[in-house]
Structure formats: C-alpha cells, structure tokens
Short mmCIF file of C-alpha atoms in Angstrom, two decimals:
data_model
loop_
_atom_site.label_atom_id
_atom_site.label_comp_id
_atom_site.label_asym_id
_atom_site.label_seq_id
_atom_site.Cartn_x
_atom_site.Cartn_y
_atom_site.Cartn_z
CA UNK A 1 94.63 89.41 -149.54
CA UNK A 2 94.60 88.49 -145.86
CA UNK A 3 92.04 86.61 -144.50
CA UNK A 4 91.03 87.23 -141.02
CA UNK A 5 89.30 84.99 -138.56
CA UNK A 6 89.98 81.68 -136.69
CA UNK A 7 91.70 78.64 -137.95
CA UNK A 8 89.71 75.95 -138.93
CA UNK A 9 90.04 73.14 -136.21
CA UNK A 10 91.32 69.95 -137.69
CA UNK A 11 89.34 66.52 -137.02
CA UNK A 12 90.73 65.30 -133.67
CA UNK A 13 91.13 61.59 -134.73
CA UNK A 14 93.00 60.54 -131.61
CA UNK A 15 90.63 62.19 -129.28
CA UNK A 16 87.53 60.57 -130.78
CA UNK A 17 89.05 57.05 -130.83
CA UNK A 18 89.66 57.51 -127.14
CA UNK A 19 86.14 59.08 -126.46
CA UNK A 20 84.73 55.78 -128.06
CA UNK A 21 86.98 53.49 -126.37
CA UNK A 22 85.76 54.54 -123.22
CA UNK A 23 82.17 54.45 -124.13
CA UNK A 24 82.83 50.59 -125.07
CA UNK A 25 84.40 50.11 -121.89
CA UNK A 26 81.67 51.95 -119.78
CA UNK A 27 78.87 49.62 -121.78
CA UNK A 28 81.08 46.51 -120.35
CA UNK A 29 81.62 47.86 -116.86
CA UNK A 30 77.97 48.93 -116.17
CA UNK A 31 76.69 45.67 -117.11
CA UNK A 32 79.44 43.73 -115.92
CA UNK A 33 79.01 45.28 -112.34
CA UNK A 34 75.40 44.29 -111.67
CA UNK A 35 75.77 40.92 -113.08
CA UNK A 36 78.44 40.08 -111.03
CA UNK A 37 76.34 41.50 -108.10
CA UNK A 38 73.82 38.81 -108.81
CA UNK A 39 76.50 36.01 -109.03
CA UNK A 40 78.05 36.91 -105.46
CA UNK A 41 74.50 37.08 -104.38
CA UNK A 42 72.94 33.71 -105.73
CA UNK A 43 75.63 31.67 -107.14
CA UNK A 44 76.41 28.89 -104.99
CA UNK A 45 77.64 25.31 -105.71
CA UNK A 46 78.47 25.84 -109.21
CA UNK A 47 75.00 26.85 -110.04
CA UNK A 48 72.36 29.92 -109.55
CA UNK A 49 70.07 29.50 -106.46
CA UNK A 50 66.89 28.39 -107.69
CA UNK A 51 65.57 31.48 -105.89
CA UNK A 52 67.89 33.72 -107.85
CA UNK A 53 67.22 32.61 -111.24
CA UNK A 54 64.02 35.03 -111.43
CA UNK A 55 66.33 37.95 -111.49
CA UNK A 56 68.23 37.05 -114.30
CA UNK A 57 65.26 37.89 -116.84
CA UNK A 58 64.74 41.03 -115.09
CA UNK A 59 68.26 42.17 -115.38
CA UNK A 60 68.35 41.48 -119.01
CA UNK A 61 65.24 43.54 -119.39
CA UNK A 62 66.75 46.50 -117.71
CA UNK A 63 70.10 46.19 -118.91
CA UNK A 64 69.92 47.76 -122.30
CA UNK A 65 67.79 50.88 -120.96
CA UNK A 66 70.34 51.30 -117.96
CA UNK A 67 73.36 51.20 -120.78
CA UNK A 68 71.81 53.92 -122.85
CA UNK A 69 71.16 55.84 -119.29
CA UNK A 70 74.80 55.44 -117.99
CA UNK A 71 76.33 56.77 -121.24
CA UNK A 72 74.18 59.89 -121.18
CA UNK A 73 74.82 60.53 -117.89
CA UNK A 74 78.36 60.07 -118.18
CA UNK A 75 78.49 62.46 -121.27
CA UNK A 76 76.62 65.08 -119.21
CA UNK A 77 79.15 64.64 -116.51
CA UNK A 78 82.14 65.04 -118.86
CA UNK A 79 83.49 61.67 -118.44
CA UNK A 80 84.35 61.67 -122.21
CA UNK A 81 86.08 65.06 -122.80
CA UNK A 82 88.67 65.18 -120.16
CA UNK A 83 92.25 64.85 -120.70
CA UNK A 84 92.73 61.89 -117.93
CA UNK A 85 96.73 62.19 -118.08
CA UNK A 86 96.09 65.47 -116.13
CA UNK A 87 93.13 63.84 -113.72
CA UNK A 88 92.82 65.07 -110.29
CA UNK A 89 90.54 65.07 -107.26
CA UNK A 90 87.91 67.11 -109.06
CA UNK A 91 87.63 64.59 -111.75
CA UNK A 92 87.53 61.64 -109.21
CA UNK A 93 84.29 63.82 -107.21
CA UNK A 94 82.83 64.13 -111.03
CA UNK A 95 83.17 60.20 -111.39
CA UNK A 96 81.48 59.26 -108.03
CA UNK A 97 78.67 61.88 -108.90
CA UNK A 98 78.03 60.18 -112.02
CA UNK A 99 78.00 56.61 -110.56
CA UNK A 100 75.72 57.92 -107.75
CA UNK A 101 73.19 59.26 -110.37
CA UNK A 102 73.15 56.32 -112.25
CA UNK A 103 72.86 53.97 -109.18
CA UNK A 104 69.48 56.26 -108.74
CA UNK A 105 68.47 55.43 -112.12
CA UNK A 106 68.90 51.56 -111.54
CA UNK A 107 67.33 51.59 -108.27
CA UNK A 108 64.39 53.65 -109.88
CA UNK A 109 64.10 51.68 -113.09
CA UNK A 110 64.13 48.50 -111.97
CA UNK A 111 61.71 49.09 -109.60
CA UNK A 112 59.09 50.77 -111.56
CA UNK A 113 59.42 49.10 -114.73
CA UNK A 114 60.65 45.70 -114.06
CA UNK A 115 60.77 44.51 -110.40
CA UNK A 116 62.33 45.40 -107.15
CA UNK A 117 66.12 43.86 -106.93
CA UNK A 118 67.65 42.52 -103.76
CA UNK A 119 69.49 45.44 -101.94
CA UNK A 120 72.88 43.48 -102.23
CA UNK A 121 72.47 43.86 -106.03
CA UNK A 122 72.22 47.46 -105.80
CA UNK A 123 75.17 48.11 -103.60
CA UNK A 124 77.55 45.66 -104.86
CA UNK A 125 76.87 46.74 -108.62
CA UNK A 126 77.27 50.32 -107.61
CA UNK A 127 80.41 49.84 -105.94
CA UNK A 128 81.93 47.64 -108.56
CA UNK A 129 80.71 50.11 -111.36
CA UNK A 130 82.47 53.14 -109.50
CA UNK A 131 85.52 51.42 -109.04
CA UNK A 132 85.64 49.95 -112.87
CA UNK A 133 85.02 53.50 -114.23
CA UNK A 134 87.49 55.26 -111.99
CA UNK A 135 90.20 52.66 -112.74
CA UNK A 136 89.68 53.25 -116.23
CA UNK A 137 90.21 56.95 -116.22
CA UNK A 138 92.84 56.94 -113.67
CA UNK A 139 95.00 53.84 -114.56
CA UNK A 140 96.72 55.76 -117.45
CA UNK A 141 97.69 58.57 -115.12
CA UNK A 142 98.80 55.97 -112.35
CA UNK A 143 100.95 54.37 -115.04
CA UNK A 144 102.87 57.52 -116.20
CA UNK A 145 103.69 58.46 -112.52
CA UNK A 146 105.07 54.82 -111.81
CA UNK A 147 106.79 54.92 -115.07
CA UNK A 148 108.64 58.01 -114.49
CA UNK A 149 109.77 56.75 -110.81
CA UNK A 150 111.12 53.53 -112.35
CA UNK A 151 112.96 54.99 -115.29
CA UNK A 152 114.62 57.68 -113.14
CA UNK A 153 115.83 55.31 -110.72
CA UNK A 154 117.31 52.90 -113.17
CA UNK A 155 118.95 56.06 -114.98
CA UNK A 156 122.66 56.40 -115.16
CA UNK A 157 122.37 60.24 -114.70
CA UNK A 158 120.15 60.36 -111.57
CA UNK A 159 120.56 63.27 -109.35
CA UNK A 160 119.00 63.00 -105.45
CA UNK A 161 117.32 66.22 -104.80
CA UNK A 162 116.08 67.18 -101.30
CA UNK A 163 113.08 69.56 -101.11
CA UNK A 164 112.69 72.13 -98.23
CA UNK A 165 108.88 72.44 -97.57
CA UNK A 166 105.64 70.73 -97.30
CA UNK A 167 103.06 73.09 -98.56
CA UNK A 168 101.60 73.81 -102.14
CA UNK A 169 104.82 75.14 -103.76
CA UNK A 170 106.70 72.26 -102.47
CA UNK A 171 104.03 69.55 -104.04
CA UNK A 172 104.26 71.82 -107.38
CA UNK A 173 107.98 71.46 -107.33
CA UNK A 174 107.82 67.79 -106.45
CA UNK A 175 105.43 66.67 -109.19
CA UNK A 176 107.18 68.84 -111.86
CA UNK A 177 110.38 66.74 -111.05
CA UNK A 178 108.72 63.41 -111.12
CA UNK A 179 107.12 63.79 -114.56
CA UNK A 180 109.91 65.47 -116.30
CA UNK A 181 111.69 62.52 -117.87
CA UNK A 182 114.27 65.14 -119.49
CA UNK A 183 115.26 66.05 -115.87
CA UNK A 184 118.17 64.37 -114.17
CA UNK A 185 116.81 65.66 -110.78
CA UNK A 186 114.55 63.36 -108.61
CA UNK A 187 113.39 64.12 -105.15
CA UNK A 188 114.25 61.78 -102.38
CA UNK A 189 113.38 63.25 -99.54
CA UNK A 190 111.30 66.42 -98.38
CA UNK A 191 112.24 68.49 -95.37
CA UNK A 192 109.70 70.19 -92.91
CA UNK A 193 111.74 73.08 -91.73
CA UNK A 194 109.24 73.83 -89.03
CA UNK A 195 109.67 70.66 -87.08
CA UNK A 196 106.15 69.37 -87.07
CA UNK A 197 106.28 66.32 -89.42
CA UNK A 198 108.41 63.90 -87.47
CA UNK A 199 109.00 60.62 -88.71
CA UNK A 200 105.87 60.81 -91.47
CA UNK A 201 106.12 59.97 -95.02
CA UNK A 202 104.73 62.15 -97.54
CA UNK A 203 103.83 61.15 -101.19
CA UNK A 204 106.27 58.13 -100.85
CA UNK A 205 109.18 60.33 -99.69
CA UNK A 206 110.79 60.56 -96.02
CA UNK A 207 110.25 64.10 -94.13
CA UNK A 208 112.80 65.11 -92.27
CA UNK A 209 112.06 67.11 -89.52
CA UNK A 210 113.63 70.57 -88.74
CA UNK A 211 116.60 72.19 -90.29
CA UNK A 212 118.92 70.33 -87.47
CA UNK A 213 118.24 67.21 -89.66
CA UNK A 214 119.24 68.71 -92.85
CA UNK A 215 123.14 67.67 -92.77
CA UNK A 216 122.47 64.47 -91.92
CA UNK A 217 120.08 63.67 -94.38
CA UNK A 218 122.08 65.15 -97.29
CA UNK A 219 124.68 62.40 -96.13
CA UNK A 220 122.30 59.62 -95.87
CA UNK A 221 120.31 60.38 -99.17
CA UNK A 222 123.47 61.41 -101.11
CA UNK A 223 121.84 64.42 -101.80
CA UNK A 224 123.38 66.88 -104.79
CA UNK A 225 120.92 69.61 -104.92
CA UNK A 226 118.33 71.32 -102.58
CA UNK A 227 115.63 73.14 -103.59
CA UNK A 228 113.71 75.76 -101.38
CA UNK A 229 110.00 75.64 -101.96
CA UNK A 230 108.06 77.25 -99.32
CA UNK A 231 106.82 80.83 -99.98
CA UNK A 232 106.26 81.53 -96.37
CA UNK A 233 109.97 80.56 -95.31
CA UNK A 234 111.58 83.24 -93.33
CA UNK A 235 114.75 85.06 -94.51
CA UNK A 236 116.57 83.89 -91.56
CA UNK A 237 115.76 80.07 -92.18
CA UNK A 238 116.78 80.41 -95.66
CA UNK A 239 120.07 81.72 -94.87
CA UNK A 240 120.68 78.73 -92.42
CA UNK A 241 119.92 76.16 -94.65
CA UNK A 242 122.50 77.94 -97.21
CA UNK A 243 124.89 77.81 -94.95
CA UNK A 244 124.37 74.00 -94.22
CA UNK A 245 124.39 73.52 -97.69
CA UNK A 246 127.79 75.34 -98.34
CA UNK A 247 129.31 73.66 -95.62
CA UNK A 248 128.04 70.08 -97.24
CA UNK A 249 129.24 71.56 -100.81
CA UNK A 250 125.16 71.05 -102.10
CA UNK A 251 123.88 73.42 -104.66
CA UNK A 252 120.96 75.32 -103.83
CA UNK A 253 117.91 76.35 -105.99
CA UNK A 254 115.16 78.48 -104.84
CA UNK A 255 112.16 77.59 -106.45
CA UNK A 256 110.02 79.76 -103.71
CA UNK A 257 111.32 82.90 -105.29
CA UNK A 258 111.25 81.41 -108.71
CA UNK A 259 107.52 80.95 -108.78
CA UNK A 260 107.02 84.26 -106.89
CA UNK A 261 108.69 85.95 -109.65
CA UNK A 262 107.89 84.76 -112.62
CA UNK A 263 104.52 86.33 -112.31
CA UNK A 264 105.82 89.80 -112.49
CA UNK A 265 108.70 91.72 -112.73
CA UNK A 266 111.87 91.39 -110.49
CA UNK A 267 112.08 93.75 -107.50
CA UNK A 268 115.55 95.14 -106.24
CA UNK A 269 114.92 93.53 -102.87
CA UNK A 270 114.32 90.05 -104.41
CA UNK A 271 117.55 90.50 -106.64
CA UNK A 272 119.92 91.58 -103.82
CA UNK A 273 118.55 88.97 -101.56
CA UNK A 274 120.82 86.59 -103.88
CA UNK A 275 123.72 88.92 -104.50
CA UNK A 276 127.23 88.46 -103.36
CA UNK A 277 130.02 91.26 -103.58
CA UNK A 278 130.08 94.61 -104.90
CA UNK A 279 127.00 96.52 -106.45
CA UNK A 280 126.70 99.52 -108.79
CA UNK A 281 123.03 100.97 -108.99
CA UNK A 282 122.14 102.85 -112.15
CA UNK A 283 118.92 105.32 -111.49
CA UNK A 284 118.52 107.83 -114.23
CA UNK A 285 121.92 107.57 -115.62
CA UNK A 286 123.36 108.28 -112.24
CA UNK A 287 125.76 105.89 -111.10
CA UNK A 288 126.71 104.71 -107.25
CA UNK A 289 128.69 101.83 -106.05
CA UNK A 290 128.10 99.60 -102.95
CA UNK A 291 129.98 97.19 -101.07
CA UNK A 292 127.12 94.49 -101.05
CA UNK A 293 123.37 94.22 -101.80
CA UNK A 294 122.41 95.16 -98.24
CA UNK A 295 123.80 98.64 -98.75
CA UNK A 296 122.38 99.01 -102.05
CA UNK A 297 118.92 98.35 -100.90
CA UNK A 298 119.11 100.64 -97.94
CA UNK A 299 120.06 103.64 -100.57
CA UNK A 300 117.09 103.25 -102.59
CA UNK A 301 114.20 105.18 -101.49
CA UNK A 302 110.68 104.76 -103.20
CA UNK A 303 109.84 101.41 -105.30
CA UNK A 304 111.82 100.54 -108.29
CA UNK A 305 112.16 97.71 -110.56
CA UNK A 306 114.75 96.28 -112.64
CA UNK A 307 115.57 97.17 -115.79
CA UNK A 308 118.66 95.40 -116.75
CA UNK A 309 121.72 93.26 -115.10
CA UNK A 310 125.10 93.07 -116.07
CA UNK A 311 128.70 92.54 -114.99
CA UNK A 312 131.54 94.86 -115.27
CA UNK A 313 135.11 94.51 -113.38
CA UNK A 314 134.13 91.99 -110.62
CA UNK A 315 130.83 94.25 -110.01
CA UNK A 316 127.12 93.56 -110.58
CA UNK A 317 125.67 96.67 -112.49
CA UNK A 318 122.14 97.12 -112.17
CA UNK A 319 120.00 99.27 -113.92
CA UNK A 320 116.51 100.50 -112.14
CA UNK A 321 113.50 102.17 -113.23
CA UNK A 322 111.00 103.39 -111.03
CA UNK A 323 107.82 101.69 -110.48
CA UNK A 324 105.06 104.12 -111.78
CA UNK A 325 101.47 103.67 -111.17
CA UNK A 326 99.26 104.83 -114.32
CA UNK A 327 96.74 107.39 -113.13
CA UNK A 328 93.10 106.51 -114.10
CA UNK A 329 92.83 108.71 -117.34
CA UNK A 330 92.37 106.00 -119.94
CA UNK A 331 90.24 106.98 -122.77
CA UNK A 332 86.72 105.31 -123.05
CA UNK A 333 87.24 104.49 -126.73
CA UNK A 334 90.39 102.63 -125.61
CA UNK A 335 89.15 100.81 -122.89
CA UNK A 336 85.93 99.49 -124.95
CA UNK A 337 88.29 98.38 -127.85
CA UNK A 338 90.46 96.51 -125.48
CA UNK A 339 87.42 94.60 -123.95
CA UNK A 340 86.04 93.76 -127.60
CA UNK A 341 89.63 92.38 -128.73
CA UNK A 342 90.38 90.34 -125.44
CA UNK A 343 86.88 89.54 -123.90
CA UNK A 344 88.28 91.00 -120.41
CA UNK A 345 86.67 93.43 -118.35
CA UNK A 346 88.87 96.11 -117.23
CA UNK A 347 88.19 97.48 -113.43
CA UNK A 348 89.93 100.49 -112.01
CA UNK A 349 88.93 99.50 -108.55
#
C-alpha cells in the first residue's frame, strides 16, 4: 500500500549541539563584556577603585536577568538557527541589531531595577559584546575561506586563473573557485576591462586596468585560464580578449554566458557566438548548410531555440524548434490544481 505524505524529519543532533554551544558561549560573552567594562573603568594599581566597588554588587544583581533577556532576544533575531558557514552582510546586520536591543535592555534594566551605571560601562560593554558575538558567528566562515586559500597555494595542481570583470558575476565566480577545494583553478588577478580600477585591489586580488594590460598580466601571473565574467561586456571586447588569449595560448572560459544560459533554453544566437567552421541548420526536417555561424544566424527569420546539437563530417549540425508562446486558454481546473499542488500562483499578465 502506498502511503502519501511528507517524510518524517529526523532529529538534527549536530544542529542542536551547535545551537546549545552558541547559547553557552553567549552566556559567557554577555557577562564577560560588561564585567571587563567595569575592570577597564575602575581597576587601577592591581585593585578596584573604592568608588567602583559599589558597582560590582549591582552588576551581579542585573547579570542573571540580563543573560536570560539576551538569550531570548538572540533567539528572536534568529542567531541560533542560521548556517553561519554561509553567513553574509545581512546576518552581520542582524547581529548588530540584536546587540543594540540588548544594550537598551541593559541600560533600562540597570537604571530602573538596580542603579545607574557609568556611561563607559554601557559603551565599552556593548562594543565588546558585539565583537564577541559577531566573532563567534563569523570565525568559522573566515576559517574556511583562509583554509581554502592556504591549501590551494600549497597544492601541486594549482592552476592560476584570471577573471575578467569586477561586477556581481565576477564575485560569484571568484567565491565559487576559492571555496571549491576539488577544483584546481584558483583566481590570482582580476581585470577591469573598462579601465576604471587602476592599481586597486579587490578581495585581496590585484586589479588589472583595461584590456591592454591582459597580455602582460598573463605572463606576470603565469595565467593558464581566463574567465570572462561580466554580463554587460560588449561583443567586440569579448572577441578582443579571446584574440589576446589565443596569441598567448591561454584557455578562455565564458562564465557570463554560462550563468545567463543556465536559467533557460539556449538560443541560436548564443550558440553561434562560440561556433567556428561550417554549420548545418535543421528546421522542420529541412537542412541548409552555411560557411559559418554568422551566416546561419542571418538566414533565420523568427525566434528559434536549439533542440539538439551534433557533429557530422567536419560540420556542426543544429536542429532548431520554433519558440512558441502558449496562448492564454488554460482551463481553470488545471490552474487550480497546479496552484494547490505547488503553492505557486499563476499570473497571465
């Protein structure tokens, strides 16, 4: 008998252990921060200043309640259910907001229920607490990043790579290469083909300004592969860079095209851009040959998508299918069933 329904989720022991480990560290961090603030403010000549001794009992009274409040606030700000291995700027902002809220709780709680503490106590304690909480969350991520860099540079199969582009796609490619320890390729420099970033460094990598410096940088850094990683790069610039790499006998890989085409079907224009030699197009079982990809593109009227690609007698054979737009005549029952099963709404606008 077939049983439907979602599979039961097993107990995540590792995640629970990490959550409790963070809680234990936070208990230490929030109290240590404000105690050290008192020490910095009143500890001189190997002893507490007599004026500062009155604040120690006050600190001891507020500490248990403040600890409970911090744990609850950190839980509300989701500081215990995030995979900090992939943490980013948004997570850092969440840590900052949580620490600001706890700082307000510290000020109001001590003032209303115990006594007013020195301003330096609140300021130094809040800063130290934020640094400790942020360090505990981001230290593992920093460790993984530095470990990948160290192991790559010590590896015997190290492949120096040049990334062309300084935008978001370039950053995606760089992060992917640095984190993937199974990949021999490792970025050693970045090229700004617009020539705006002269003499700068980006994420620890030198920036080559302009395509005119590519040939020199290939020799300087012993580049074995050049990756084009900018969706806005003009076609003539791509061709110029490919020609330079061909002269230097360096492999070229177009990641910008990969990211753009991985989200949908490949168009004939995108395929012909990287095609050299004779091409045969198959449209509705009719075949026509061309000397190169440019002629093939010019011969096609309308929008077609690549159905299949094969090779025959030193010729690339491309079978095309028309990109048909489905008219808005879907049955209402089918739409309702689809939305119910997937939870996604269908819009025809």
